[in-house]
Amino acid sequence: MSTFLQQLPALIGVVIGALGSYLAVVRSDRARFDRETAARWEERRLAVYADYARTVKTSVTLTYRVAAHLGNDPHPHPLTPQEAAPAQAEATVARDPAGETLLLLGSKDVVAKARVWVVTVMEMERFLREETRDPDAWRVLLERQRTAREGYYRAVREDLALPPGHGARWPLPPVSGNR
């Protein structure tokens, strides 16, 4: 029995060491799992944010082209409202599922900024459906859309901890009155 008692501290040390190793491995595995899960969700959110931006930007580009036909915008490839109607309908339909996915995975701030952007785009579309010919009013809407888009991208960058990006503000040529 005295041999067992002499060996007991070593045995306790082995058990404690094994338990400590086990706990360290479990904790390390859990931390790695959490990091990988967070990275996957971040990648998914980035894809959702980019997809939403792409669908809204499709609508924006179509509005530029119709506005050019009406003499409001300098876009080099004007479209009549009738020519643009099928593409506009398709772009509007594409925005809905992208928006739903954004609502599901997006942060509150990103969703709020996305709403501001899309509401502005909807106002641009209404402006053109009414076939308004007012380059100054169009420029005001364009500026609001660009500001809303910048707000959306800024919110996305903050949510994903990305560095600041380009504001995508390029000077545009004036609208000629010859259309």
Short mmCIF file of N, CA and C in Angstrom, two decimals:
data_model
loop_
_atom_site.label_atom_id
_atom_site.label_comp_id
_atom_site.label_asym_id
_atom_site.label_seq_id
_atom_site.Cartn_x
_atom_site.Cartn_y
_atom_site.Cartn_z
N MET A 1 0.82 -1.19 0.00
CA MET A 1 0.00 0.00 0.00
C MET A 1 0.86 1.25 0.00
N SER A 2 1.97 1.22 0.68
CA SER A 2 2.81 2.41 0.72
C SER A 2 3.37 2.74 -0.65
N THR A 3 3.57 1.75 -1.53
CA THR A 3 4.03 2.02 -2.89
C THR A 3 2.95 2.78 -3.66
N PHE A 4 1.71 2.35 -3.47
CA PHE A 4 0.60 3.04 -4.13
C PHE A 4 0.51 4.49 -3.67
N LEU A 5 0.65 4.73 -2.37
CA LEU A 5 0.58 6.09 -1.85
C LEU A 5 1.75 6.94 -2.36
N GLN A 6 2.90 6.29 -2.55
CA GLN A 6 4.05 7.02 -3.09
C GLN A 6 3.80 7.41 -4.55
N GLN A 7 3.09 6.56 -5.28
CA GLN A 7 2.83 6.81 -6.69
C GLN A 7 1.59 7.69 -6.92
N LEU A 8 0.78 7.85 -5.90
CA LEU A 8 -0.47 8.60 -6.02
C LEU A 8 -0.26 10.04 -6.51
N PRO A 9 0.69 10.81 -5.98
CA PRO A 9 0.87 12.17 -6.51
C PRO A 9 1.21 12.17 -8.01
N ALA A 10 2.02 11.23 -8.46
CA ALA A 10 2.35 11.17 -9.89
C ALA A 10 1.11 10.83 -10.70
N LEU A 11 0.31 9.88 -10.20
CA LEU A 11 -0.91 9.48 -10.89
C LEU A 11 -1.89 10.66 -10.97
N ILE A 12 -2.03 11.39 -9.88
CA ILE A 12 -2.90 12.58 -9.86
C ILE A 12 -2.38 13.62 -10.86
N GLY A 13 -1.06 13.77 -10.90
CA GLY A 13 -0.46 14.70 -11.86
C GLY A 13 -0.75 14.32 -13.30
N VAL A 14 -0.68 13.02 -13.60
CA VAL A 14 -0.98 12.54 -14.96
C VAL A 14 -2.44 12.80 -15.29
N VAL A 15 -3.33 12.51 -14.35
CA VAL A 15 -4.77 12.73 -14.59
C VAL A 15 -5.05 14.22 -14.80
N ILE A 16 -4.46 15.07 -13.97
CA ILE A 16 -4.67 16.52 -14.11
C ILE A 16 -4.09 17.00 -15.44
N GLY A 17 -2.92 16.50 -15.79
CA GLY A 17 -2.30 16.88 -17.07
C GLY A 17 -3.14 16.45 -18.26
N ALA A 18 -3.66 15.23 -18.21
CA ALA A 18 -4.51 14.73 -19.30
C ALA A 18 -5.79 15.56 -19.39
N LEU A 19 -6.40 15.84 -18.24
CA LEU A 19 -7.61 16.65 -18.22
C LEU A 19 -7.32 18.05 -18.75
N GLY A 20 -6.21 18.65 -18.35
CA GLY A 20 -5.83 19.98 -18.83
C GLY A 20 -5.60 19.98 -20.34
N SER A 21 -4.92 18.96 -20.85
CA SER A 21 -4.70 18.84 -22.29
C SER A 21 -6.03 18.72 -23.03
N TYR A 22 -6.91 17.88 -22.49
CA TYR A 22 -8.21 17.69 -23.12
C TYR A 22 -8.98 19.02 -23.17
N LEU A 23 -9.01 19.73 -22.06
CA LEU A 23 -9.73 21.01 -22.01
C LEU A 23 -9.11 22.03 -22.96
N ALA A 24 -7.77 22.05 -23.06
CA ALA A 24 -7.11 22.98 -23.97
C ALA A 24 -7.46 22.66 -25.42
N VAL A 25 -7.49 21.40 -25.78
CA VAL A 25 -7.84 20.99 -27.15
C VAL A 25 -9.30 21.34 -27.45
N VAL A 26 -10.19 21.05 -26.51
CA VAL A 26 -11.61 21.36 -26.71
C VAL A 26 -11.80 22.87 -26.87
N ARG A 27 -11.14 23.63 -26.01
CA ARG A 27 -11.28 25.09 -26.10
C ARG A 27 -10.70 25.62 -27.41
N SER A 28 -9.57 25.10 -27.83
CA SER A 28 -8.96 25.51 -29.09
C SER A 28 -9.86 25.15 -30.28
N ASP A 29 -10.40 23.95 -30.26
CA ASP A 29 -11.31 23.53 -31.34
C ASP A 29 -12.55 24.41 -31.38
N ARG A 30 -13.08 24.73 -30.24
CA ARG A 30 -14.27 25.59 -30.17
C ARG A 30 -13.96 26.98 -30.71
N ALA A 31 -12.81 27.53 -30.34
CA ALA A 31 -12.42 28.86 -30.82
C ALA A 31 -12.25 28.83 -32.35
N ARG A 32 -11.61 27.78 -32.89
CA ARG A 32 -11.42 27.66 -34.33
C ARG A 32 -12.78 27.54 -35.02
N PHE A 33 -13.67 26.73 -34.46
CA PHE A 33 -15.02 26.57 -35.02
C PHE A 33 -15.75 27.91 -35.05
N ASP A 34 -15.66 28.66 -33.96
CA ASP A 34 -16.32 29.98 -33.89
C ASP A 34 -15.74 30.93 -34.92
N ARG A 35 -14.40 30.94 -35.08
CA ARG A 35 -13.77 31.81 -36.08
C ARG A 35 -14.21 31.42 -37.50
N GLU A 36 -14.23 30.12 -37.79
CA GLU A 36 -14.63 29.66 -39.12
C GLU A 36 -16.09 29.98 -39.40
N THR A 37 -16.93 29.83 -38.40
CA THR A 37 -18.35 30.15 -38.56
C THR A 37 -18.53 31.64 -38.81
N ALA A 38 -17.85 32.46 -38.05
CA ALA A 38 -17.94 33.92 -38.25
C ALA A 38 -17.45 34.29 -39.64
N ALA A 39 -16.37 33.68 -40.09
CA ALA A 39 -15.83 33.98 -41.43
C ALA A 39 -16.83 33.57 -42.51
N ARG A 40 -17.47 32.42 -42.34
CA ARG A 40 -18.47 31.98 -43.33
C ARG A 40 -19.64 32.96 -43.39
N TRP A 41 -20.12 33.41 -42.22
CA TRP A 41 -21.24 34.35 -42.21
C TRP A 41 -20.82 35.69 -42.81
N GLU A 42 -19.60 36.11 -42.53
CA GLU A 42 -19.12 37.37 -43.13
C GLU A 42 -19.07 37.26 -44.64
N GLU A 43 -18.56 36.14 -45.14
CA GLU A 43 -18.52 35.93 -46.60
C GLU A 43 -19.92 35.93 -47.18
N ARG A 44 -20.84 35.29 -46.49
CA ARG A 44 -22.23 35.23 -46.97
C ARG A 44 -22.85 36.62 -46.97
N ARG A 45 -22.63 37.38 -45.89
CA ARG A 45 -23.18 38.74 -45.83
C ARG A 45 -22.59 39.60 -46.94
N LEU A 46 -21.29 39.48 -47.19
CA LEU A 46 -20.67 40.24 -48.28
C LEU A 46 -21.33 39.90 -49.60
N ALA A 47 -21.58 38.62 -49.84
CA ALA A 47 -22.24 38.21 -51.09
C ALA A 47 -23.65 38.79 -51.18
N VAL A 48 -24.37 38.77 -50.07
CA VAL A 48 -25.74 39.32 -50.05
C VAL A 48 -25.69 40.83 -50.31
N TYR A 49 -24.78 41.52 -49.65
CA TYR A 49 -24.67 42.97 -49.82
C TYR A 49 -24.31 43.31 -51.27
N ALA A 50 -23.38 42.57 -51.85
CA ALA A 50 -22.97 42.83 -53.24
C ALA A 50 -24.10 42.50 -54.21
N ASP A 51 -24.82 41.42 -53.97
CA ASP A 51 -25.93 41.05 -54.84
C ASP A 51 -27.03 42.12 -54.80
N TYR A 52 -27.32 42.61 -53.61
CA TYR A 52 -28.34 43.65 -53.49
C TYR A 52 -27.89 44.91 -54.24
N ALA A 53 -26.65 45.30 -54.05
CA ALA A 53 -26.13 46.49 -54.73
C ALA A 53 -26.21 46.32 -56.25
N ARG A 54 -25.88 45.12 -56.72
CA ARG A 54 -25.93 44.86 -58.15
C ARG A 54 -27.35 45.00 -58.69
N THR A 55 -28.34 44.47 -57.95
CA THR A 55 -29.71 44.55 -58.44
C THR A 55 -30.22 45.99 -58.45
N VAL A 56 -29.88 46.75 -57.42
CA VAL A 56 -30.31 48.15 -57.38
C VAL A 56 -29.59 48.94 -58.47
N LYS A 57 -28.30 48.68 -58.64
CA LYS A 57 -27.54 49.41 -59.66
C LYS A 57 -28.06 49.12 -61.07
N THR A 58 -28.57 47.92 -61.31
CA THR A 58 -29.19 47.62 -62.60
C THR A 58 -30.36 48.56 -62.84
N SER A 59 -31.19 48.75 -61.83
CA SER A 59 -32.31 49.68 -61.95
C SER A 59 -31.82 51.10 -62.19
N VAL A 60 -30.77 51.49 -61.48
CA VAL A 60 -30.23 52.84 -61.61
C VAL A 60 -29.74 53.07 -63.05
N THR A 61 -29.01 52.12 -63.59
CA THR A 61 -28.49 52.27 -64.95
C THR A 61 -29.62 52.41 -65.96
N LEU A 62 -30.67 51.63 -65.77
CA LEU A 62 -31.81 51.76 -66.67
C LEU A 62 -32.46 53.15 -66.56
N THR A 63 -32.52 53.69 -65.35
CA THR A 63 -33.10 55.03 -65.20
C THR A 63 -32.23 56.07 -65.91
N TYR A 64 -30.90 55.91 -65.83
CA TYR A 64 -30.02 56.84 -66.55
C TYR A 64 -30.33 56.82 -68.04
N ARG A 65 -30.51 55.64 -68.57
CA ARG A 65 -30.71 55.50 -70.02
C ARG A 65 -32.06 56.08 -70.46
N VAL A 66 -33.10 55.87 -69.66
CA VAL A 66 -34.40 56.45 -70.00
C VAL A 66 -34.34 57.97 -69.82
N ALA A 67 -33.67 58.41 -68.76
CA ALA A 67 -33.53 59.86 -68.54
C ALA A 67 -32.78 60.50 -69.71
N ALA A 68 -31.83 59.79 -70.28
CA ALA A 68 -31.10 60.32 -71.44
C ALA A 68 -32.05 60.49 -72.62
N HIS A 69 -32.94 59.55 -72.82
CA HIS A 69 -33.92 59.66 -73.90
C HIS A 69 -34.81 60.89 -73.70
N LEU A 70 -35.14 61.18 -72.45
CA LEU A 70 -36.01 62.33 -72.15
C LEU A 70 -35.24 63.65 -72.10
N GLY A 71 -33.91 63.57 -72.27
CA GLY A 71 -33.11 64.80 -72.26
C GLY A 71 -32.67 65.24 -70.88
N ASN A 72 -32.78 64.36 -69.89
CA ASN A 72 -32.42 64.72 -68.51
C ASN A 72 -31.01 64.31 -68.12
N ASP A 73 -30.43 63.35 -68.84
CA ASP A 73 -29.16 62.75 -68.43
C ASP A 73 -28.23 62.63 -69.64
N PRO A 74 -26.91 62.72 -69.41
CA PRO A 74 -25.97 62.63 -70.54
C PRO A 74 -25.58 61.19 -70.91
N HIS A 75 -26.26 60.18 -70.40
CA HIS A 75 -25.89 58.79 -70.69
C HIS A 75 -25.79 58.59 -72.21
N PRO A 76 -24.72 57.94 -72.67
CA PRO A 76 -24.51 57.82 -74.12
C PRO A 76 -25.40 56.79 -74.82
N HIS A 77 -26.17 56.01 -74.07
CA HIS A 77 -27.00 54.98 -74.68
C HIS A 77 -28.46 55.11 -74.24
N PRO A 78 -29.16 56.11 -74.77
CA PRO A 78 -30.54 56.32 -74.33
C PRO A 78 -31.47 55.17 -74.74
N LEU A 79 -32.49 55.00 -73.95
CA LEU A 79 -33.55 54.02 -74.22
C LEU A 79 -34.90 54.72 -74.09
N THR A 80 -35.82 54.38 -74.97
CA THR A 80 -37.16 54.91 -74.79
C THR A 80 -37.79 54.18 -73.61
N PRO A 81 -38.80 54.79 -72.98
CA PRO A 81 -39.47 54.10 -71.88
C PRO A 81 -40.04 52.74 -72.32
N GLN A 82 -40.52 52.66 -73.54
CA GLN A 82 -41.08 51.40 -74.03
C GLN A 82 -39.99 50.34 -74.20
N GLU A 83 -38.83 50.73 -74.70
CA GLU A 83 -37.73 49.78 -74.85
C GLU A 83 -37.21 49.31 -73.49
N ALA A 84 -37.22 50.22 -72.54
CA ALA A 84 -36.67 49.91 -71.22
C ALA A 84 -37.63 49.14 -70.32
N ALA A 85 -38.92 49.19 -70.62
CA ALA A 85 -39.93 48.61 -69.74
C ALA A 85 -39.67 47.15 -69.37
N PRO A 86 -39.38 46.26 -70.33
CA PRO A 86 -39.14 44.86 -69.92
C PRO A 86 -37.93 44.71 -68.99
N ALA A 87 -36.86 45.41 -69.29
CA ALA A 87 -35.66 45.32 -68.44
C ALA A 87 -35.92 45.93 -67.07
N GLN A 88 -36.70 47.02 -67.03
CA GLN A 88 -37.03 47.63 -65.74
C GLN A 88 -37.89 46.69 -64.89
N ALA A 89 -38.84 46.03 -65.54
CA ALA A 89 -39.68 45.08 -64.80
C ALA A 89 -38.83 43.94 -64.26
N GLU A 90 -37.92 43.44 -65.07
CA GLU A 90 -37.03 42.36 -64.63
C GLU A 90 -36.14 42.81 -63.48
N ALA A 91 -35.62 44.03 -63.57
CA ALA A 91 -34.76 44.56 -62.50
C ALA A 91 -35.54 44.74 -61.20
N THR A 92 -36.77 45.20 -61.32
CA THR A 92 -37.61 45.38 -60.13
C THR A 92 -37.93 44.03 -59.49
N VAL A 93 -38.23 43.04 -60.30
CA VAL A 93 -38.52 41.70 -59.78
C VAL A 93 -37.27 41.12 -59.10
N ALA A 94 -36.09 41.36 -59.65
CA ALA A 94 -34.85 40.84 -59.07
C ALA A 94 -34.53 41.51 -57.73
N ARG A 95 -34.97 42.75 -57.56
CA ARG A 95 -34.70 43.46 -56.30
C ARG A 95 -35.39 42.82 -55.11
N ASP A 96 -36.58 42.24 -55.33
CA ASP A 96 -37.36 41.70 -54.21
C ASP A 96 -36.65 40.56 -53.48
N PRO A 97 -36.23 39.49 -54.16
CA PRO A 97 -35.54 38.43 -53.41
C PRO A 97 -34.21 38.90 -52.83
N ALA A 98 -33.51 39.76 -53.55
CA ALA A 98 -32.25 40.29 -53.01
C ALA A 98 -32.53 41.10 -51.74
N GLY A 99 -33.62 41.86 -51.75
CA GLY A 99 -34.00 42.64 -50.57
C GLY A 99 -34.41 41.75 -49.40
N GLU A 100 -35.11 40.67 -49.68
CA GLU A 100 -35.51 39.76 -48.62
C GLU A 100 -34.30 39.10 -47.97
N THR A 101 -33.34 38.70 -48.79
CA THR A 101 -32.12 38.09 -48.26
C THR A 101 -31.35 39.12 -47.44
N LEU A 102 -31.35 40.36 -47.91
CA LEU A 102 -30.70 41.43 -47.16
C LEU A 102 -31.36 41.61 -45.80
N LEU A 103 -32.70 41.58 -45.78
CA LEU A 103 -33.41 41.71 -44.50
C LEU A 103 -33.05 40.57 -43.54
N LEU A 104 -32.85 39.39 -44.09
CA LEU A 104 -32.55 38.23 -43.27
C LEU A 104 -31.14 38.28 -42.69
N LEU A 105 -30.15 38.68 -43.50
CA LEU A 105 -28.75 38.58 -43.07
C LEU A 105 -28.08 39.91 -42.78
N GLY A 106 -28.67 41.01 -43.22
CA GLY A 106 -28.02 42.30 -43.07
C GLY A 106 -28.13 42.89 -41.67
N SER A 107 -27.16 43.72 -41.35
CA SER A 107 -27.23 44.44 -40.07
C SER A 107 -28.33 45.51 -40.16
N LYS A 108 -28.78 45.98 -39.02
CA LYS A 108 -29.85 46.99 -39.00
C LYS A 108 -29.43 48.24 -39.77
N ASP A 109 -28.19 48.68 -39.59
CA ASP A 109 -27.74 49.89 -40.26
C ASP A 109 -27.68 49.70 -41.77
N VAL A 110 -27.18 48.55 -42.22
CA VAL A 110 -27.10 48.29 -43.66
C VAL A 110 -28.50 48.24 -44.26
N VAL A 111 -29.42 47.58 -43.59
CA VAL A 111 -30.79 47.48 -44.09
C VAL A 111 -31.43 48.88 -44.16
N ALA A 112 -31.19 49.69 -43.15
CA ALA A 112 -31.75 51.06 -43.16
C ALA A 112 -31.18 51.86 -44.32
N LYS A 113 -29.89 51.76 -44.54
CA LYS A 113 -29.26 52.50 -45.66
C LYS A 113 -29.72 51.95 -47.00
N ALA A 114 -29.93 50.64 -47.10
CA ALA A 114 -30.42 50.04 -48.34
C ALA A 114 -31.82 50.57 -48.65
N ARG A 115 -32.63 50.73 -47.63
CA ARG A 115 -33.98 51.25 -47.83
C ARG A 115 -33.94 52.67 -48.38
N VAL A 116 -33.08 53.50 -47.82
CA VAL A 116 -32.96 54.88 -48.30
C VAL A 116 -32.56 54.87 -49.78
N TRP A 117 -31.61 54.01 -50.12
CA TRP A 117 -31.15 53.94 -51.51
C TRP A 117 -32.26 53.49 -52.45
N VAL A 118 -32.95 52.40 -52.11
CA VAL A 118 -33.96 51.87 -53.02
C VAL A 118 -35.17 52.80 -53.12
N VAL A 119 -35.52 53.47 -52.05
CA VAL A 119 -36.65 54.42 -52.12
C VAL A 119 -36.29 55.57 -53.07
N THR A 120 -35.06 56.02 -53.03
CA THR A 120 -34.62 57.07 -53.95
C THR A 120 -34.68 56.57 -55.40
N VAL A 121 -34.25 55.34 -55.62
CA VAL A 121 -34.31 54.76 -56.97
C VAL A 121 -35.77 54.65 -57.43
N MET A 122 -36.66 54.28 -56.53
CA MET A 122 -38.08 54.21 -56.88
C MET A 122 -38.62 55.59 -57.25
N GLU A 123 -38.15 56.64 -56.58
CA GLU A 123 -38.55 57.99 -56.92
C GLU A 123 -38.04 58.37 -58.32
N MET A 124 -36.81 57.93 -58.63
CA MET A 124 -36.26 58.18 -59.97
C MET A 124 -37.13 57.47 -61.02
N GLU A 125 -37.52 56.24 -60.75
CA GLU A 125 -38.35 55.50 -61.69
C GLU A 125 -39.71 56.18 -61.88
N ARG A 126 -40.29 56.67 -60.79
CA ARG A 126 -41.58 57.38 -60.90
C ARG A 126 -41.43 58.66 -61.72
N PHE A 127 -40.34 59.39 -61.48
CA PHE A 127 -40.03 60.61 -62.23
C PHE A 127 -40.04 60.31 -63.73
N LEU A 128 -39.46 59.20 -64.10
CA LEU A 128 -39.36 58.83 -65.52
C LEU A 128 -40.66 58.26 -66.07
N ARG A 129 -41.42 57.54 -65.25
CA ARG A 129 -42.72 57.03 -65.71
C ARG A 129 -43.64 58.19 -66.08
N GLU A 130 -43.49 59.29 -65.35
CA GLU A 130 -44.30 60.48 -65.64
C GLU A 130 -43.74 61.25 -66.84
N GLU A 131 -42.63 60.74 -67.41
CA GLU A 131 -41.93 61.33 -68.57
C GLU A 131 -41.61 62.81 -68.34
N THR A 132 -41.14 63.09 -67.13
CA THR A 132 -40.74 64.44 -66.77
C THR A 132 -39.48 64.83 -67.53
N ARG A 133 -39.48 66.03 -68.05
CA ARG A 133 -38.32 66.56 -68.77
C ARG A 133 -37.82 67.77 -67.99
N ASP A 134 -36.97 67.51 -67.02
CA ASP A 134 -36.44 68.55 -66.15
C ASP A 134 -35.05 68.14 -65.68
N PRO A 135 -34.01 68.50 -66.45
CA PRO A 135 -32.64 68.09 -66.09
C PRO A 135 -32.21 68.53 -64.69
N ASP A 136 -32.68 69.71 -64.25
CA ASP A 136 -32.29 70.18 -62.91
C ASP A 136 -32.90 69.29 -61.82
N ALA A 137 -34.17 68.97 -61.95
CA ALA A 137 -34.82 68.08 -60.97
C ALA A 137 -34.18 66.69 -61.03
N TRP A 138 -33.82 66.25 -62.23
CA TRP A 138 -33.15 64.95 -62.37
C TRP A 138 -31.80 64.95 -61.65
N ARG A 139 -31.05 66.04 -61.80
CA ARG A 139 -29.75 66.14 -61.12
C ARG A 139 -29.91 66.06 -59.60
N VAL A 140 -30.96 66.65 -59.08
CA VAL A 140 -31.23 66.58 -57.63
C VAL A 140 -31.49 65.11 -57.23
N LEU A 141 -32.31 64.42 -58.02
CA LEU A 141 -32.57 63.00 -57.73
C LEU A 141 -31.29 62.18 -57.85
N LEU A 142 -30.50 62.47 -58.86
CA LEU A 142 -29.24 61.75 -59.05
C LEU A 142 -28.31 61.95 -57.87
N GLU A 143 -28.23 63.16 -57.39
CA GLU A 143 -27.38 63.45 -56.23
C GLU A 143 -27.88 62.71 -54.99
N ARG A 144 -29.19 62.67 -54.80
CA ARG A 144 -29.75 61.92 -53.67
C ARG A 144 -29.45 60.43 -53.78
N GLN A 145 -29.54 59.90 -55.01
CA GLN A 145 -29.25 58.48 -55.23
C GLN A 145 -27.78 58.20 -54.95
N ARG A 146 -26.91 59.06 -55.40
CA ARG A 146 -25.47 58.84 -55.16
C ARG A 146 -25.14 58.92 -53.67
N THR A 147 -25.75 59.86 -52.99
CA THR A 147 -25.52 59.98 -51.55
C THR A 147 -26.06 58.74 -50.83
N ALA A 148 -27.23 58.27 -51.23
CA ALA A 148 -27.80 57.07 -50.62
C ALA A 148 -26.93 55.85 -50.90
N ARG A 149 -26.42 55.75 -52.11
CA ARG A 149 -25.54 54.61 -52.44
C ARG A 149 -24.28 54.67 -51.60
N GLU A 150 -23.69 55.85 -51.46
CA GLU A 150 -22.50 56.00 -50.61
C GLU A 150 -22.79 55.58 -49.18
N GLY A 151 -23.97 55.97 -48.67
CA GLY A 151 -24.35 55.59 -47.31
C GLY A 151 -24.47 54.08 -47.17
N TYR A 152 -25.04 53.42 -48.18
CA TYR A 152 -25.16 51.97 -48.17
C TYR A 152 -23.78 51.32 -48.13
N TYR A 153 -22.90 51.75 -49.03
CA TYR A 153 -21.56 51.15 -49.07
C TYR A 153 -20.78 51.43 -47.79
N ARG A 154 -20.93 52.60 -47.23
CA ARG A 154 -20.25 52.91 -45.97
C ARG A 154 -20.73 51.99 -44.86
N ALA A 155 -22.05 51.78 -44.79
CA ALA A 155 -22.61 50.89 -43.76
C ALA A 155 -22.13 49.44 -43.96
N VAL A 156 -22.04 49.01 -45.21
CA VAL A 156 -21.54 47.66 -45.50
C VAL A 156 -20.10 47.53 -45.04
N ARG A 157 -19.28 48.53 -45.39
CA ARG A 157 -17.87 48.47 -44.99
C ARG A 157 -17.72 48.44 -43.47
N GLU A 158 -18.52 49.24 -42.78
CA GLU A 158 -18.45 49.24 -41.32
C GLU A 158 -18.90 47.90 -40.75
N ASP A 159 -19.97 47.33 -41.31
CA ASP A 159 -20.47 46.05 -40.81
C ASP A 159 -19.44 44.94 -41.00
N LEU A 160 -18.73 44.97 -42.11
CA LEU A 160 -17.76 43.91 -42.41
C LEU A 160 -16.34 44.29 -42.01
N ALA A 161 -16.18 45.43 -41.34
CA ALA A 161 -14.87 45.91 -40.90
C ALA A 161 -13.90 46.01 -42.07
N LEU A 162 -14.39 46.57 -43.18
CA LEU A 162 -13.55 46.79 -44.36
C LEU A 162 -12.99 48.20 -44.33
N PRO A 163 -11.88 48.43 -45.00
CA PRO A 163 -11.35 49.80 -45.05
C PRO A 163 -12.27 50.70 -45.88
N PRO A 164 -12.16 52.00 -45.70
CA PRO A 164 -12.98 52.92 -46.50
C PRO A 164 -12.71 52.70 -47.99
N GLY A 165 -13.73 52.90 -48.78
CA GLY A 165 -13.61 52.70 -50.22
C GLY A 165 -13.75 54.00 -50.98
N HIS A 166 -13.78 53.88 -52.28
CA HIS A 166 -13.92 55.02 -53.18
C HIS A 166 -15.37 55.49 -53.18
N GLY A 167 -15.58 56.77 -53.23
CA GLY A 167 -16.93 57.33 -53.23
C GLY A 167 -17.63 57.24 -54.57
N ALA A 168 -16.89 56.88 -55.62
CA ALA A 168 -17.44 56.73 -56.98
C ALA A 168 -18.13 58.01 -57.45
N ARG A 169 -17.50 59.11 -57.17
CA ARG A 169 -18.04 60.40 -57.63
C ARG A 169 -17.16 60.92 -58.76
N TRP A 170 -17.65 60.80 -59.98
CA TRP A 170 -16.93 61.31 -61.13
C TRP A 170 -17.75 62.45 -61.74
N PRO A 171 -17.07 63.48 -62.18
CA PRO A 171 -17.83 64.57 -62.81
C PRO A 171 -18.46 64.09 -64.11
N LEU A 172 -19.68 64.49 -64.31
CA LEU A 172 -20.41 64.11 -65.52
C LEU A 172 -20.50 65.29 -66.47
N PRO A 173 -20.56 65.00 -67.77
CA PRO A 173 -20.73 66.10 -68.72
C PRO A 173 -22.12 66.71 -68.56
N PRO A 174 -22.28 67.97 -68.93
CA PRO A 174 -23.60 68.59 -68.83
C PRO A 174 -24.56 67.95 -69.83
N VAL A 175 -25.83 68.05 -69.51
CA VAL A 175 -26.87 67.54 -70.41
C VAL A 175 -27.04 68.53 -71.54
N SER A 176 -26.97 68.03 -72.77
CA SER A 176 -27.17 68.95 -73.91
C SER A 176 -28.66 69.06 -74.17
N GLY A 177 -29.08 70.16 -74.65
CA GLY A 177 -30.49 70.40 -74.90
C GLY A 177 -30.94 69.94 -76.27
N ASN A 178 -30.12 69.17 -76.99
CA ASN A 178 -30.43 68.77 -78.37
C ASN A 178 -31.23 67.48 -78.46
N ARG A 179 -31.72 66.94 -77.42
CA ARG A 179 -32.42 65.66 -77.50
C ARG A 179 -33.89 65.85 -77.64
#
